[in-house]
mmCIF file of C-alpha atoms in Angstrom:
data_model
loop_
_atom_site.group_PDB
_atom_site.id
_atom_site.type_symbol
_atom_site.label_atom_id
_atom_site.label_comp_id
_atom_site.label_asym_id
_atom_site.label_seq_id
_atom_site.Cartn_x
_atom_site.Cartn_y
_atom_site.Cartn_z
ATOM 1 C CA UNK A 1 -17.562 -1.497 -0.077
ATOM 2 C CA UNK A 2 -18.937 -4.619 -1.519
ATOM 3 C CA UNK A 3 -15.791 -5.508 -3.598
ATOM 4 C CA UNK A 4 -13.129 -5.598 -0.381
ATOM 5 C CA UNK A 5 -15.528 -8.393 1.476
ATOM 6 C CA UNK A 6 -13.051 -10.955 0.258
ATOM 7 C CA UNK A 7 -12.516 -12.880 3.593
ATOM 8 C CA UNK A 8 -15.933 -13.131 4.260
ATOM 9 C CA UNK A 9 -17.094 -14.598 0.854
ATOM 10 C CA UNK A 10 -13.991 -17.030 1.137
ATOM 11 C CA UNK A 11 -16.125 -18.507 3.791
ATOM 12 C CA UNK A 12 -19.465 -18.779 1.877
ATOM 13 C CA UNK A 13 -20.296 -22.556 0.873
ATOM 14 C CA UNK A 14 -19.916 -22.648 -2.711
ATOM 15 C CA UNK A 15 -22.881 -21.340 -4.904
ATOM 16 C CA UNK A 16 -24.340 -19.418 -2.162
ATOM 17 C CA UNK A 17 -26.415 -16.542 -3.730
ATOM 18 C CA UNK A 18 -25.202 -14.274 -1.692
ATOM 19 C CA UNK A 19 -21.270 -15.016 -2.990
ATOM 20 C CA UNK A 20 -20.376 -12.761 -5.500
ATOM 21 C CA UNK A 21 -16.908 -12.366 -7.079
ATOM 22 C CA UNK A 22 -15.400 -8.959 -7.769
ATOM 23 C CA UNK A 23 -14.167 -8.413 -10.961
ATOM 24 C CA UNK A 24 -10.343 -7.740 -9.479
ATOM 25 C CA UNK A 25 -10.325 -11.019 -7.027
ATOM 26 C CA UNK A 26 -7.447 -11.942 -9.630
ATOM 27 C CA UNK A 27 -5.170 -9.110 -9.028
ATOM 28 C CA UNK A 28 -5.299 -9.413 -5.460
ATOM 29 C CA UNK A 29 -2.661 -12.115 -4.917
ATOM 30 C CA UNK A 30 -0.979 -9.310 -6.898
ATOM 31 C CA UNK A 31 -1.578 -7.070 -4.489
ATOM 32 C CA UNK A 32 -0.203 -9.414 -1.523
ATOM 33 C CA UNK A 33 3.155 -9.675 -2.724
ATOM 34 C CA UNK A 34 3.206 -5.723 -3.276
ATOM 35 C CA UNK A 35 2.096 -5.474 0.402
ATOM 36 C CA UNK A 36 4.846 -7.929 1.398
ATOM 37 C CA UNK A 37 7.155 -6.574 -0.416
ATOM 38 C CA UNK A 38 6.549 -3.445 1.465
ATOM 39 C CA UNK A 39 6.620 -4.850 4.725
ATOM 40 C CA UNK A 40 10.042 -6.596 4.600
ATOM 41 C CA UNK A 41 11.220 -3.327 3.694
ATOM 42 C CA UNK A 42 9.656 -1.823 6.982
ATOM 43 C CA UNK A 43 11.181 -4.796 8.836
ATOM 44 C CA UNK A 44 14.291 -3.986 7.609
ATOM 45 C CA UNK A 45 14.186 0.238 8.316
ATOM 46 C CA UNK A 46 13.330 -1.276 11.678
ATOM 47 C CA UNK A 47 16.413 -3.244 12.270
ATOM 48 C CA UNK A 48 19.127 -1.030 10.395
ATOM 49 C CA UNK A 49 18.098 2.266 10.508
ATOM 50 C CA UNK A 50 18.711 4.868 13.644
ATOM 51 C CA UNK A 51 16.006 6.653 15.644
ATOM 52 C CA UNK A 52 16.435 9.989 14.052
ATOM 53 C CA UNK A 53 15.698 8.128 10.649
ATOM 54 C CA UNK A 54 12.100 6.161 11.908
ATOM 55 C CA UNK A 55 8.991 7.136 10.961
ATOM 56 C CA UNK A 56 6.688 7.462 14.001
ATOM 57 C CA UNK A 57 4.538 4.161 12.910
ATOM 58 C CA UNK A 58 7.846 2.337 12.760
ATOM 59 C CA UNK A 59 9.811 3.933 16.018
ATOM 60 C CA UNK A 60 6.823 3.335 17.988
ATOM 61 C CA UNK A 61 6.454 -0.088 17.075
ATOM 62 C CA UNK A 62 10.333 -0.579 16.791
ATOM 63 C CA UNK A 63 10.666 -4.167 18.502
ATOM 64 C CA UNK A 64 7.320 -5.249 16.691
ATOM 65 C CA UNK A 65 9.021 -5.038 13.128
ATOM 66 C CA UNK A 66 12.154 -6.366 14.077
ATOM 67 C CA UNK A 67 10.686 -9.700 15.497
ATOM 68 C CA UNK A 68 8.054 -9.374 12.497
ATOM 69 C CA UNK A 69 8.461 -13.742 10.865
ATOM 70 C CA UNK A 70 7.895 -14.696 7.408
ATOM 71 C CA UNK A 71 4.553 -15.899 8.453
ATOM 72 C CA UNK A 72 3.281 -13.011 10.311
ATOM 73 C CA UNK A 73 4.408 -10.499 7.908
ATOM 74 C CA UNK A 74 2.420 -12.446 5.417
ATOM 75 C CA UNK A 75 -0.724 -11.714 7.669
ATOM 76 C CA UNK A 76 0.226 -8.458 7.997
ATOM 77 C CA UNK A 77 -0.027 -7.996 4.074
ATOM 78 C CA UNK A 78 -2.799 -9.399 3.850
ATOM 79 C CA UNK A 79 -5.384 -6.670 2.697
ATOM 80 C CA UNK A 80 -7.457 -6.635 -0.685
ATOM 81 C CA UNK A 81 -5.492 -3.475 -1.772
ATOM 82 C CA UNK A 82 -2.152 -2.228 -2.070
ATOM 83 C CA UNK A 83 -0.672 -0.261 1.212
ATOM 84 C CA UNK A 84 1.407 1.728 -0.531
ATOM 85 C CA UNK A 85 0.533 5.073 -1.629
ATOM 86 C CA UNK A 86 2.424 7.206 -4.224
ATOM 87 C CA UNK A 87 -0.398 10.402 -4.400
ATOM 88 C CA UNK A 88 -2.941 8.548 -6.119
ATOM 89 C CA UNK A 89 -5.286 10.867 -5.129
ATOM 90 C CA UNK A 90 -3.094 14.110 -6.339
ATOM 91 C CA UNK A 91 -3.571 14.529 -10.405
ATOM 92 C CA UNK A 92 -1.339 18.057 -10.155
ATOM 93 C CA UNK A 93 1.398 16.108 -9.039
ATOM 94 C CA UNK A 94 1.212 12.769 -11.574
ATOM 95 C CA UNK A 95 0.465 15.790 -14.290
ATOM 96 C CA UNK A 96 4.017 17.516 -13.203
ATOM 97 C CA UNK A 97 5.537 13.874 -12.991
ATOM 98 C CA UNK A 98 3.883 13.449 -16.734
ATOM 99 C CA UNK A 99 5.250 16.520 -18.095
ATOM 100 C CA UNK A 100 9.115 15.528 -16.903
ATOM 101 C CA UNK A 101 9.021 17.120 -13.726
ATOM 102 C CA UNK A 102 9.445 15.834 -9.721
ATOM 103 C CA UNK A 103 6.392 15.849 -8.191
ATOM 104 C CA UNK A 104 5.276 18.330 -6.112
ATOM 105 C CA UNK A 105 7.608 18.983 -3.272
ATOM 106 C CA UNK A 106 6.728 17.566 0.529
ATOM 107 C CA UNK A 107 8.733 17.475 3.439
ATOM 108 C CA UNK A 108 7.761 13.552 4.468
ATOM 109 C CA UNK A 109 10.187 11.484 3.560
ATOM 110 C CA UNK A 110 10.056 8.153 4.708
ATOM 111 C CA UNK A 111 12.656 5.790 3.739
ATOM 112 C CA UNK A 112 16.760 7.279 4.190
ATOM 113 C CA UNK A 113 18.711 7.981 1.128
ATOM 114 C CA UNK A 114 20.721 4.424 1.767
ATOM 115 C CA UNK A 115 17.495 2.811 0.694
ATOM 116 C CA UNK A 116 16.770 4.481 -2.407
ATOM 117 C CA UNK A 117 17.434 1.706 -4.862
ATOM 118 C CA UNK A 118 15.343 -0.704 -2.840
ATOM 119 C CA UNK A 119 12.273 2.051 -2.674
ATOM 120 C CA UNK A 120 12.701 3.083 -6.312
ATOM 121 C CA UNK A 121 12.357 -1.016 -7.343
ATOM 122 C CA UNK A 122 8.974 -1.260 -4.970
ATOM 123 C CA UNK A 123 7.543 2.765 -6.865
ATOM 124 C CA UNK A 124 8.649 0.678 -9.957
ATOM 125 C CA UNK A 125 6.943 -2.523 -9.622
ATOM 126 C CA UNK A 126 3.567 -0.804 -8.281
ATOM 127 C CA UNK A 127 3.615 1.523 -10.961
ATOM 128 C CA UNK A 128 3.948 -1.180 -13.391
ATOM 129 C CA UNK A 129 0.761 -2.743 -11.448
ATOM 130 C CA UNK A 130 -0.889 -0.175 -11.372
ATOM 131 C CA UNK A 131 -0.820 1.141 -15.280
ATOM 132 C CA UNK A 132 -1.318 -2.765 -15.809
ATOM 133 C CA UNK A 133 -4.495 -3.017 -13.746
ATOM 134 C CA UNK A 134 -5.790 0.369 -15.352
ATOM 135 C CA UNK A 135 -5.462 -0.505 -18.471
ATOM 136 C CA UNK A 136 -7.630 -3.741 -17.465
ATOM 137 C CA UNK A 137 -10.125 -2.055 -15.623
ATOM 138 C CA UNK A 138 -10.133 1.147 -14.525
ATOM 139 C CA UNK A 139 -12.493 0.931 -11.518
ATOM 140 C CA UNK A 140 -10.534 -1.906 -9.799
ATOM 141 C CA UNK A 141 -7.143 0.054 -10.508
ATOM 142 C CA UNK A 142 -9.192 2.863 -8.349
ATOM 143 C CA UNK A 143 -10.521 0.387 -5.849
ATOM 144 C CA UNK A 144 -6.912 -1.421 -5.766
ATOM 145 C CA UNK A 145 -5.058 1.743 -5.211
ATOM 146 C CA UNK A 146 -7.306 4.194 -3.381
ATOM 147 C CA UNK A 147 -6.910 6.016 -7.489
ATOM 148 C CA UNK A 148 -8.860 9.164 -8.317
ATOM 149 C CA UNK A 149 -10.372 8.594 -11.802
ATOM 150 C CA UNK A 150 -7.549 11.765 -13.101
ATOM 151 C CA UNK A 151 -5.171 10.154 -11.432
ATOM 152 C CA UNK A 152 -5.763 6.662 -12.984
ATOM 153 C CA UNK A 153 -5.832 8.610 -16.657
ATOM 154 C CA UNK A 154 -2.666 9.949 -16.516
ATOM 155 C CA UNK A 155 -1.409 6.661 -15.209
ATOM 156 C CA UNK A 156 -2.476 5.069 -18.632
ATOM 157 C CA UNK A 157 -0.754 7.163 -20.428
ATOM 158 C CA UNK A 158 2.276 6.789 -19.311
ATOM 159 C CA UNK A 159 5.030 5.025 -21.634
ATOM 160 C CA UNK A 160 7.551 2.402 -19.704
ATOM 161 C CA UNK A 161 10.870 4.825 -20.074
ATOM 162 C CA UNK A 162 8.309 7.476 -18.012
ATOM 163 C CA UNK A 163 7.280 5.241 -15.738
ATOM 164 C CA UNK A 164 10.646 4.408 -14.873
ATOM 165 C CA UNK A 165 11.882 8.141 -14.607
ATOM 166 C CA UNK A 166 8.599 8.381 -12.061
ATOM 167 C CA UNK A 167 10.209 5.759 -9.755
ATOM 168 C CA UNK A 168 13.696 6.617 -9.931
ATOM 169 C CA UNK A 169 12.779 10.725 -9.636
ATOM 170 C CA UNK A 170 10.281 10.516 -6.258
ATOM 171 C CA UNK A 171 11.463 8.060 -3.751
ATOM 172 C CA UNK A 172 11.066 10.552 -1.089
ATOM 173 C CA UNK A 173 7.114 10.574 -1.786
ATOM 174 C CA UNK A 174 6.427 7.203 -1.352
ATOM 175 C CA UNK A 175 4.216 6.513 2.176
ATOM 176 C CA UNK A 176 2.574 3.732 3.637
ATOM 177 C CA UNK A 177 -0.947 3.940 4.638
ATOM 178 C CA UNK A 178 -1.846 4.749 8.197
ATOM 179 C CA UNK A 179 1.178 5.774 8.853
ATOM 180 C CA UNK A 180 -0.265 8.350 10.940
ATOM 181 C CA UNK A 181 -1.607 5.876 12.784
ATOM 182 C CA UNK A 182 1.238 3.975 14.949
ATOM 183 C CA UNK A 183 -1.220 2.681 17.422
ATOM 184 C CA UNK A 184 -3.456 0.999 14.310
ATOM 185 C CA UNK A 185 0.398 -0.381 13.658
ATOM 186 C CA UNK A 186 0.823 -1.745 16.541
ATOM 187 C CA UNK A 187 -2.143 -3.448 17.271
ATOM 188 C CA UNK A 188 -2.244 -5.030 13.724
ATOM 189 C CA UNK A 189 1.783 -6.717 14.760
ATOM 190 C CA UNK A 190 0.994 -7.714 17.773
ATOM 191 C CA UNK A 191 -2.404 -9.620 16.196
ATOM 192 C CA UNK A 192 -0.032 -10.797 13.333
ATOM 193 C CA UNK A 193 2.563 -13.002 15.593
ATOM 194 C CA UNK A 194 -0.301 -14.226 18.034
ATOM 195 C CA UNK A 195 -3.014 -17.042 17.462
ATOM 196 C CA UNK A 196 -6.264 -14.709 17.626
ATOM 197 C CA UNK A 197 -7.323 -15.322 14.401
ATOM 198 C CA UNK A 198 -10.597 -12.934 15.508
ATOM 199 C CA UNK A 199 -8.574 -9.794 16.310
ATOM 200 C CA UNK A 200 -7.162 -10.044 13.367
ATOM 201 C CA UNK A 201 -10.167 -10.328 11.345
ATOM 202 C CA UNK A 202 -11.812 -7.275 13.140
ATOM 203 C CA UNK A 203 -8.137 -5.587 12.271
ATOM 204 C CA UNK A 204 -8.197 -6.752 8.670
ATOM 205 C CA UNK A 205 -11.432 -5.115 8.950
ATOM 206 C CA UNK A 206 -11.122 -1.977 10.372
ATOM 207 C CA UNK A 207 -8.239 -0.988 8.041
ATOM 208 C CA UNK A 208 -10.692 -1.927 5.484
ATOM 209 C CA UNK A 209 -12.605 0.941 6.965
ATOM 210 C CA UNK A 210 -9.834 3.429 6.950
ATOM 211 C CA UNK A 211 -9.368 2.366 3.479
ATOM 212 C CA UNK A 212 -12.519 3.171 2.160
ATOM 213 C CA UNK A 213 -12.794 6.646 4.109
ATOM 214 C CA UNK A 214 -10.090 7.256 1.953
ATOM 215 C CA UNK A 215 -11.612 6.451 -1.077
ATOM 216 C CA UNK A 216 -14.633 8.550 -0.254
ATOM 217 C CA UNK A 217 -12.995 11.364 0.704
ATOM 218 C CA UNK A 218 -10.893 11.392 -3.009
ATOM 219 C CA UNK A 219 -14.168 11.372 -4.867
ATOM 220 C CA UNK A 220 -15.887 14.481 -2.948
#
């Protein structure tokens, strides 16, 4: 997808033809701290939280997080879009969550119960993104967010006081993408706290890729 080429078009002399800025290059600074945000909570799961309490994509890569720096967990949130995922692609469930009601039950839960203020203030602030960026422009809200076109509707409409309720009420559903994926993880820490710029382009780039599978996949 044309609009997620950022790095490379950073590197096109100015007033090449072929550089072409996408409509939401401003909210993806936005998007950065979101991402950060995210991952100094992963660093900290890492280094607080027991075994029996780690996601696979953060027990695997235990040591990783915990010697994660400021500068390579920067890198590591470094991606066009936001990581986290709060069923943007499931309108039954923001519907139920519209209406009053939890979202539909799962059994992934990711962060422990001792971290649900810090989880319900990172739901809170993407939300707040996210209905934000809608409101802008729908198709970078979907872009941004990996957002089905129902999903992003109901998003809209949301007042603050429900959007608030939605954060406090689902902590348990928020996930991080890939997390299925603790070898993706891995490589993408290791590349973050070494010097190979290159492997962590092709990285940057392959998530990318994931990224927009997902995206595809929502709009069958």
């Amino acid at each position: 997808m044309d609009e997620f080429e950022t790095d490379e078009a950073a590197e096109l002399p100015q007033g090449s033809a072929t550089s072409v800025r996408w409509t939401g290059a401003a909210s993806i600074a936005l998007a950065h701290q979101l991402n950060e945000q995210c991952v100094e909570l992963l660093c900290g799961l890492a280094t607080t939280s027991s075994s029996q309490e780690l996601p696979q994509f953060v027990l695997q890569n235990r040591d990783q997080w915990r010697l994660l720096e400021f500068d390579a967990r920067k890198r590591v949130a470094a991606f066009p879009f936001v990581i986290i995922d709060l069923r943007f692609k499931d309108a039954e469930s923001w519907q139920r969550a519209a209406d009053g009601h939890l979202m539909s039950a799962t059994d992934f839960q990711l962060f422990s119960s001792v971290r649900s203020k810090l989880v319900e203030d990172l739901i809170l602030e993407t939300l707040l993104f996210a209905r934000q960026t809608v409101r802008e422009d729908a198709n970078v809200a979907k872009a941004m967010f990996g957002m089905t076109s129902s999903v992003a509707s109901i998003i809209v409409s949301l007042t603050l006081p429900q959007v608030r309720t939605v954060a406090a009420d689902n902590t348990r559903l928020l996930r991080v993408r890939w997390d299925s994926d603790p070898e993706y993880w891995g490589d993408l820490l290791v590349a973050s706290r070494g010097s190979d710029e290159r492997a962590m382009a092709a990285l940057r780039r392959q998530g990318k890729l994931l990224f927009c599978g997902e995206l595809i996949e929502s709009h069958r």
